[in-house]
Amino acid sequence: MVNLRDTFPVMLTFDVDGESLWLNRDPQNAERPVALSQGRYGPLTGVPKITRLLARYGIQATFFVPGWIAEQYPDMVKALVAEGHEVGHHGYRHEWLTRIEPAQEEPILIKGLEALEKTAGVQALGYRAPAWELTPRTLGLLERHGFVYSSNMMDTDAPYRHRIDGRPSRLVELPVAWTLDDSSMYLYSLQIPGSKLMANEEVLSMWCGEFDGLYADGGSCVLTCHPQLTGRSYRLAALERFVQHARRQPRVAFVRCIDAAEHFQAAL
Ligand code: ZN
């Protein structure tokens, strides 16, 4: 286990949605090659640019990959594992759990696990739900299938252990926030109303402001990015500036989610 005593863990996380984000939002996008290409930018172009940046700073990160995307881009997931990054579960075809039949939830979870095992040889220990949407059943399923942590909730600034069906569990939560996300600021499409493109300065003001507060209070900081968005050169510069900002603090440790989760599982 990575020793994180007296540190402030910062987790850079990347949801590699690829085309599955667009297909799930609207099945009609299967007939829109440009929309699909916007997604493809993530696994094809964004991930290698991001991992080169991480390598320059000696950072290992967590990539949440839908099983179907792992099957489409097996070399990408293999490379992530080879470089020491963590690969976590992100659904099979990026299904929003609140929009499927309850009986489908466990088969989708299993299908995603199997796809990551088959393509990357990894057992996913972390779960990031597509769109951060859980159901009342999800945490129990994660516990049943051997997950160590979930990274979806927004109720605290610090990691905690979940209570499941009224009893304590070992499942750790690594909390997230829309203000520490890129999709709420970068995701743009003519098909999705209400989204706009925000300038990096505005985004960094939010990311760094949240980081400063979390660092002062203790706990941890989880940044959520999407390679199809943050992989763009202009956006990658924002990620680098965030890394540089966080690195100025002496107790910061950039770690994979699983490292932080195991630390907090033992410490909490
Ligand atoms: Zn996603």
mmCIF file of C-alpha atoms and ligand atoms in Angstrom:
data_model
loop_
_atom_site.group_PDB
_atom_site.id
_atom_site.type_symbol
_atom_site.label_atom_id
_atom_site.label_comp_id
_atom_site.label_asym_id
_atom_site.label_seq_id
_atom_site.Cartn_x
_atom_site.Cartn_y
_atom_site.Cartn_z
ATOM 1 C CA MET A 1 0.000 0.000 0.000
ATOM 2 C CA VAL A 2 1.249 3.524 -0.797
ATOM 3 C CA ASN A 3 2.068 5.417 2.415
ATOM 4 C CA LEU A 4 -0.054 8.594 2.384
ATOM 5 C CA ARG A 5 0.299 9.597 6.011
ATOM 6 C CA ASP A 6 0.574 13.375 6.434
ATOM 7 C CA THR A 7 -0.138 13.933 2.744
ATOM 8 C CA PHE A 8 -2.989 15.545 0.881
ATOM 9 C CA PRO A 9 -3.952 13.117 -1.929
ATOM 10 C CA VAL A 10 -4.776 14.691 -5.287
ATOM 11 C CA MET A 11 -6.319 12.333 -7.816
ATOM 12 C CA LEU A 12 -6.397 13.192 -11.491
ATOM 13 C CA THR A 13 -9.145 11.105 -13.051
ATOM 14 C CA PHE A 14 -10.087 10.714 -16.699
ATOM 15 C CA ASP A 15 -13.369 9.290 -17.953
ATOM 16 C CA VAL A 16 -12.542 7.810 -21.362
ATOM 17 C CA ASP A 17 -16.072 7.894 -22.745
ATOM 18 C CA GLY A 18 -15.106 8.027 -26.421
ATOM 19 C CA GLU A 19 -18.013 7.507 -28.798
ATOM 20 C CA SER A 20 -20.098 5.874 -26.061
ATOM 21 C CA LEU A 21 -20.924 9.282 -24.569
ATOM 22 C CA TRP A 22 -22.520 10.398 -27.830
ATOM 23 C CA LEU A 23 -24.239 7.094 -28.602
ATOM 24 C CA ASN A 24 -25.731 6.969 -25.156
ATOM 25 C CA ARG A 25 -27.020 10.519 -25.208
ATOM 26 C CA ASP A 26 -28.721 9.969 -28.528
ATOM 27 C CA PRO A 27 -28.713 6.688 -30.505
ATOM 28 C CA GLN A 28 -29.220 8.831 -33.642
ATOM 29 C CA ASN A 29 -25.590 9.862 -33.263
ATOM 30 C CA ALA A 30 -24.688 6.485 -34.793
ATOM 31 C CA GLU A 31 -25.621 8.219 -38.058
ATOM 32 C CA ARG A 32 -23.490 11.311 -37.307
ATOM 33 C CA PRO A 33 -19.841 10.591 -38.096
ATOM 34 C CA VAL A 34 -18.716 13.991 -36.859
ATOM 35 C CA ALA A 35 -20.345 13.587 -33.437
ATOM 36 C CA LEU A 36 -18.684 10.174 -33.147
ATOM 37 C CA SER A 37 -15.354 11.650 -34.197
ATOM 38 C CA GLN A 38 -15.651 14.166 -31.366
ATOM 39 C CA GLY A 39 -15.823 11.199 -28.989
ATOM 40 C CA ARG A 40 -13.095 9.257 -30.779
ATOM 41 C CA TYR A 41 -10.684 12.110 -30.143
ATOM 42 C CA GLY A 42 -10.521 10.905 -26.515
ATOM 43 C CA PRO A 43 -9.094 7.399 -26.800
ATOM 44 C CA LEU A 44 -7.316 8.076 -30.097
ATOM 45 C CA THR A 45 -5.643 11.449 -29.561
ATOM 46 C CA GLY A 46 -6.455 12.830 -26.098
ATOM 47 C CA VAL A 47 -5.265 9.902 -23.973
ATOM 48 C CA PRO A 48 -1.723 9.781 -25.439
ATOM 49 C CA LYS A 49 -1.362 13.563 -25.048
ATOM 50 C CA ILE A 50 -2.549 13.379 -21.436
ATOM 51 C CA THR A 51 -0.287 10.454 -20.531
ATOM 52 C CA ARG A 52 2.713 12.292 -22.021
ATOM 53 C CA LEU A 53 1.903 15.263 -19.785
ATOM 54 C CA LEU A 54 1.492 13.008 -16.734
ATOM 55 C CA ALA A 55 4.823 11.325 -17.501
ATOM 56 C CA ARG A 56 6.565 14.709 -17.598
ATOM 57 C CA TYR A 57 5.390 15.316 -14.023
ATOM 58 C CA GLY A 58 5.840 11.721 -12.847
ATOM 59 C CA ILE A 59 2.117 11.382 -12.064
ATOM 60 C CA GLN A 60 0.107 8.172 -12.108
ATOM 61 C CA ALA A 61 -3.612 8.687 -12.592
ATOM 62 C CA THR A 62 -6.910 6.828 -12.849
ATOM 63 C CA PHE A 63 -8.706 6.256 -16.139
ATOM 64 C CA PHE A 64 -12.315 5.090 -15.970
ATOM 65 C CA VAL A 65 -13.088 3.212 -19.181
ATOM 66 C CA PRO A 66 -16.447 1.828 -20.387
ATOM 67 C CA GLY A 67 -16.013 -1.872 -21.247
ATOM 68 C CA TRP A 68 -17.124 -1.368 -24.830
ATOM 69 C CA ILE A 69 -14.545 1.389 -25.324
ATOM 70 C CA ALA A 70 -11.847 -0.934 -23.932
ATOM 71 C CA GLU A 71 -12.898 -3.487 -26.544
ATOM 72 C CA GLN A 72 -12.688 -0.877 -29.334
ATOM 73 C CA TYR A 73 -9.290 0.430 -28.180
ATOM 74 C CA PRO A 74 -7.498 -2.494 -26.478
ATOM 75 C CA ASP A 75 -4.036 -1.063 -27.177
ATOM 76 C CA MET A 76 -4.978 2.142 -25.367
ATOM 77 C CA VAL A 77 -6.001 0.352 -22.153
ATOM 78 C CA LYS A 78 -2.996 -1.956 -22.317
ATOM 79 C CA ALA A 79 -0.720 1.085 -22.623
ATOM 80 C CA LEU A 80 -2.391 2.748 -19.623
ATOM 81 C CA VAL A 81 -1.759 -0.325 -17.487
ATOM 82 C CA ALA A 82 1.820 -0.635 -18.768
ATOM 83 C CA GLU A 83 2.488 2.969 -17.731
ATOM 84 C CA GLY A 84 1.270 2.278 -14.194
ATOM 85 C CA HIS A 85 -2.070 4.053 -14.420
ATOM 86 C CA GLU A 86 -5.180 2.601 -12.862
ATOM 87 C CA VAL A 87 -8.066 1.472 -15.070
ATOM 88 C CA GLY A 88 -11.460 1.675 -13.385
ATOM 89 C CA HIS A 89 -15.034 0.754 -14.300
ATOM 90 C CA HIS A 90 -17.236 3.220 -16.185
ATOM 91 C CA GLY A 91 -20.173 1.105 -17.341
ATOM 92 C CA TYR A 92 -20.217 -0.985 -20.486
ATOM 93 C CA ARG A 93 -21.655 1.388 -23.087
ATOM 94 C CA HIS A 94 -21.774 4.390 -20.758
ATOM 95 C CA GLU A 95 -25.298 3.525 -19.645
ATOM 96 C CA TRP A 96 -26.946 6.069 -17.349
ATOM 97 C CA LEU A 97 -28.117 3.830 -14.523
ATOM 98 C CA THR A 98 -31.184 5.946 -13.850
ATOM 99 C CA ARG A 99 -32.421 5.285 -17.385
ATOM 100 C CA ILE A 100 -32.174 1.494 -17.491
ATOM 101 C CA GLU A 101 -34.361 -1.241 -16.057
ATOM 102 C CA PRO A 102 -33.257 -2.185 -12.501
ATOM 103 C CA ALA A 103 -32.709 -5.790 -13.605
ATOM 104 C CA GLN A 104 -30.125 -4.629 -16.160
ATOM 105 C CA GLU A 105 -27.822 -2.978 -13.649
ATOM 106 C CA GLU A 106 -25.901 -6.006 -12.418
ATOM 107 C CA PRO A 107 -25.439 -7.617 -15.878
ATOM 108 C CA ILE A 108 -24.007 -4.306 -17.169
ATOM 109 C CA LEU A 109 -21.649 -4.113 -14.181
ATOM 110 C CA ILE A 110 -20.446 -7.655 -14.868
ATOM 111 C CA LYS A 111 -20.077 -7.022 -18.611
ATOM 112 C CA GLY A 112 -17.895 -3.983 -17.911
ATOM 113 C CA LEU A 113 -15.737 -5.953 -15.478
ATOM 114 C CA GLU A 114 -15.296 -8.769 -17.976
ATOM 115 C CA ALA A 115 -14.342 -6.403 -20.799
ATOM 116 C CA LEU A 116 -11.602 -4.730 -18.726
ATOM 117 C CA GLU A 117 -10.334 -8.115 -17.576
ATOM 118 C CA LYS A 118 -10.267 -9.437 -21.146
ATOM 119 C CA THR A 119 -8.646 -6.414 -22.788
ATOM 120 C CA ALA A 120 -6.320 -5.087 -20.093
ATOM 121 C CA GLY A 121 -5.994 -8.032 -17.729
ATOM 122 C CA VAL A 122 -7.164 -5.919 -14.800
ATOM 123 C CA GLN A 123 -9.779 -6.366 -12.136
ATOM 124 C CA ALA A 124 -11.420 -2.979 -11.746
ATOM 125 C CA LEU A 125 -11.516 -1.977 -8.081
ATOM 126 C CA GLY A 126 -12.983 1.502 -8.560
ATOM 127 C CA TYR A 127 -16.322 2.574 -9.958
ATOM 128 C CA ARG A 128 -17.179 5.874 -11.602
ATOM 129 C CA ALA A 129 -20.772 5.824 -12.839
ATOM 130 C CA PRO A 130 -21.528 7.391 -16.224
ATOM 131 C CA ALA A 131 -22.756 10.933 -15.535
ATOM 132 C CA TRP A 132 -22.225 10.269 -11.792
ATOM 133 C CA GLU A 133 -25.696 8.733 -11.585
ATOM 134 C CA LEU A 134 -26.203 5.891 -9.099
ATOM 135 C CA THR A 135 -29.333 4.019 -8.124
ATOM 136 C CA PRO A 136 -30.303 2.829 -4.631
ATOM 137 C CA ARG A 137 -28.913 -0.586 -5.672
ATOM 138 C CA THR A 138 -25.481 0.437 -6.966
ATOM 139 C CA LEU A 139 -23.430 0.523 -3.758
ATOM 140 C CA GLY A 140 -24.642 -2.947 -2.732
ATOM 141 C CA LEU A 141 -23.669 -4.293 -6.156
ATOM 142 C CA LEU A 142 -20.214 -2.717 -5.912
ATOM 143 C CA GLU A 143 -19.681 -4.371 -2.546
ATOM 144 C CA ARG A 144 -20.866 -7.736 -3.899
ATOM 145 C CA HIS A 145 -18.445 -7.555 -6.826
ATOM 146 C CA GLY A 146 -15.378 -6.711 -4.786
ATOM 147 C CA PHE A 147 -14.976 -3.001 -5.496
ATOM 148 C CA VAL A 148 -12.824 -1.009 -3.076
ATOM 149 C CA TYR A 149 -14.242 2.422 -3.843
ATOM 150 C CA SER A 150 -16.851 4.542 -5.581
ATOM 151 C CA SER A 151 -16.046 8.027 -6.883
ATOM 152 C CA ASN A 152 -19.442 9.589 -7.506
ATOM 153 C CA MET A 153 -20.891 11.306 -4.467
ATOM 154 C CA MET A 154 -20.938 15.024 -3.710
ATOM 155 C CA ASP A 155 -21.913 15.128 -0.035
ATOM 156 C CA THR A 156 -18.543 15.765 1.614
ATOM 157 C CA ASP A 157 -15.084 17.268 1.009
ATOM 158 C CA ALA A 158 -13.293 14.210 2.397
ATOM 159 C CA PRO A 159 -13.332 10.455 1.725
ATOM 160 C CA TYR A 160 -15.562 8.306 3.904
ATOM 161 C CA ARG A 161 -16.811 4.763 4.190
ATOM 162 C CA HIS A 162 -20.296 4.014 2.923
ATOM 163 C CA ARG A 163 -23.103 2.606 4.972
ATOM 164 C CA ILE A 164 -24.989 0.123 2.825
ATOM 165 C CA ASP A 165 -28.547 -0.867 3.780
ATOM 166 C CA GLY A 166 -28.011 0.711 7.171
ATOM 167 C CA ARG A 167 -24.793 -1.097 8.085
ATOM 168 C CA PRO A 168 -21.154 0.001 7.856
ATOM 169 C CA SER A 169 -19.186 -1.288 4.879
ATOM 170 C CA ARG A 170 -15.581 -1.191 3.694
ATOM 171 C CA LEU A 171 -16.535 0.559 0.442
ATOM 172 C CA VAL A 172 -14.773 3.946 0.340
ATOM 173 C CA GLU A 173 -16.203 7.035 -1.307
ATOM 174 C CA LEU A 174 -13.815 9.455 -3.027
ATOM 175 C CA PRO A 175 -16.102 12.464 -3.435
ATOM 176 C CA VAL A 176 -16.288 14.562 -6.602
ATOM 177 C CA ALA A 177 -17.760 17.942 -7.544
ATOM 178 C CA TRP A 178 -19.076 19.667 -10.661
ATOM 179 C CA THR A 179 -16.648 22.508 -9.895
ATOM 180 C CA LEU A 180 -13.773 20.000 -10.206
ATOM 181 C CA ASP A 181 -14.926 18.641 -13.559
ATOM 182 C CA ASP A 182 -14.284 19.580 -17.175
ATOM 183 C CA SER A 183 -17.496 18.460 -18.890
ATOM 184 C CA SER A 184 -19.582 21.096 -17.116
ATOM 185 C CA MET A 185 -17.305 23.738 -18.657
ATOM 186 C CA TYR A 186 -16.010 22.277 -21.935
ATOM 187 C CA LEU A 187 -18.620 19.896 -23.355
ATOM 188 C CA TYR A 188 -20.143 21.549 -26.353
ATOM 189 C CA SER A 189 -22.389 20.235 -29.077
ATOM 190 C CA LEU A 190 -25.176 21.592 -31.197
ATOM 191 C CA GLN A 191 -27.189 18.581 -30.001
ATOM 192 C CA ILE A 192 -26.912 19.275 -26.271
ATOM 193 C CA PRO A 193 -28.675 22.458 -25.235
ATOM 194 C CA GLY A 194 -27.321 24.553 -22.403
ATOM 195 C CA SER A 195 -23.660 23.735 -22.785
ATOM 196 C CA LYS A 196 -21.132 26.409 -23.457
ATOM 197 C CA LEU A 197 -17.398 26.671 -23.867
ATOM 198 C CA MET A 198 -15.709 28.415 -20.943
ATOM 199 C CA ALA A 199 -12.256 29.986 -21.129
ATOM 200 C CA ASN A 200 -9.438 28.266 -19.263
ATOM 201 C CA GLU A 201 -8.996 31.251 -16.922
ATOM 202 C CA GLU A 202 -12.545 30.849 -15.647
ATOM 203 C CA VAL A 203 -12.130 27.084 -15.302
ATOM 204 C CA LEU A 204 -8.831 27.404 -13.470
ATOM 205 C CA SER A 205 -10.334 29.909 -11.094
ATOM 206 C CA MET A 206 -12.864 27.226 -10.101
ATOM 207 C CA TRP A 207 -10.479 24.253 -10.044
ATOM 208 C CA CYS A 208 -7.743 26.078 -8.118
ATOM 209 C CA GLY A 209 -10.239 27.753 -5.786
ATOM 210 C CA GLU A 210 -11.742 24.386 -4.873
ATOM 211 C CA PHE A 211 -8.303 22.864 -4.490
ATOM 212 C CA ASP A 212 -7.158 25.647 -2.145
ATOM 213 C CA GLY A 213 -10.182 25.191 0.102
ATOM 214 C CA LEU A 214 -9.883 21.409 0.199
ATOM 215 C CA TYR A 215 -6.171 21.607 0.932
ATOM 216 C CA ALA A 216 -6.794 23.991 3.803
ATOM 217 C CA ASP A 217 -9.512 21.786 5.281
ATOM 218 C CA GLY A 218 -7.826 18.386 4.696
ATOM 219 C CA GLY A 219 -9.380 15.370 3.025
ATOM 220 C CA SER A 220 -8.610 14.941 -0.664
ATOM 221 C CA CYS A 221 -9.111 16.429 -4.107
ATOM 222 C CA VAL A 222 -10.491 14.530 -7.110
ATOM 223 C CA LEU A 223 -10.355 16.267 -10.494
ATOM 224 C CA THR A 224 -12.516 14.719 -13.211
ATOM 225 C CA CYS A 225 -11.580 15.217 -16.863
ATOM 226 C CA HIS A 226 -12.521 13.666 -20.182
ATOM 227 C CA PRO A 227 -9.782 13.004 -22.755
ATOM 228 C CA GLN A 228 -12.075 14.066 -25.616
ATOM 229 C CA LEU A 229 -12.273 17.504 -23.934
ATOM 230 C CA THR A 230 -9.126 17.972 -21.850
ATOM 231 C CA GLY A 231 -7.002 16.254 -24.518
ATOM 232 C CA ARG A 232 -7.355 19.328 -26.755
ATOM 233 C CA SER A 233 -4.135 21.343 -26.669
ATOM 234 C CA TYR A 234 -5.712 24.500 -25.247
ATOM 235 C CA ARG A 235 -7.433 22.497 -22.496
ATOM 236 C CA LEU A 236 -4.354 20.416 -21.768
ATOM 237 C CA ALA A 237 -2.625 23.674 -20.851
ATOM 238 C CA ALA A 238 -5.304 24.225 -18.170
ATOM 239 C CA LEU A 239 -4.659 20.765 -16.744
ATOM 240 C CA GLU A 240 -0.943 21.497 -16.637
ATOM 241 C CA ARG A 241 -1.517 24.791 -14.869
ATOM 242 C CA PHE A 242 -3.714 23.024 -12.308
ATOM 243 C CA VAL A 243 -0.951 20.471 -11.704
ATOM 244 C CA GLN A 244 1.589 23.270 -11.275
ATOM 245 C CA HIS A 245 -0.733 25.091 -8.855
ATOM 246 C CA ALA A 246 -1.290 21.974 -6.718
ATOM 247 C CA ARG A 247 2.398 21.018 -6.710
ATOM 248 C CA ARG A 248 3.276 24.236 -4.899
ATOM 249 C CA GLN A 249 1.726 22.863 -1.712
ATOM 250 C CA PRO A 250 4.147 20.747 0.309
ATOM 251 C CA ARG A 251 1.771 17.990 1.429
ATOM 252 C CA VAL A 252 0.333 17.250 -2.013
ATOM 253 C CA ALA A 253 0.711 13.684 -3.287
ATOM 254 C CA PHE A 254 -0.606 12.898 -6.762
ATOM 255 C CA VAL A 255 -1.915 9.353 -6.510
ATOM 256 C CA ARG A 256 -4.217 6.922 -8.244
ATOM 257 C CA CYS A 257 -7.685 6.580 -6.733
ATOM 258 C CA ILE A 258 -7.008 3.012 -5.643
ATOM 259 C CA ASP A 259 -3.971 4.157 -3.636
ATOM 260 C CA ALA A 260 -6.020 6.787 -1.814
ATOM 261 C CA ALA A 261 -8.960 4.426 -1.328
ATOM 262 C CA GLU A 262 -6.812 1.722 0.240
ATOM 263 C CA HIS A 263 -5.197 4.315 2.500
ATOM 264 C CA PHE A 264 -8.544 5.666 3.658
ATOM 265 C CA GLN A 265 -10.050 2.185 3.967
ATOM 266 C CA ALA A 266 -7.364 1.363 6.510
ATOM 267 C CA ALA A 267 -7.362 4.771 8.199
ATOM 268 C CA LEU A 268 -11.090 5.483 8.558
HETATM 269 ZN ZN ZN B 1 -18.444 9.219 -18.711
#
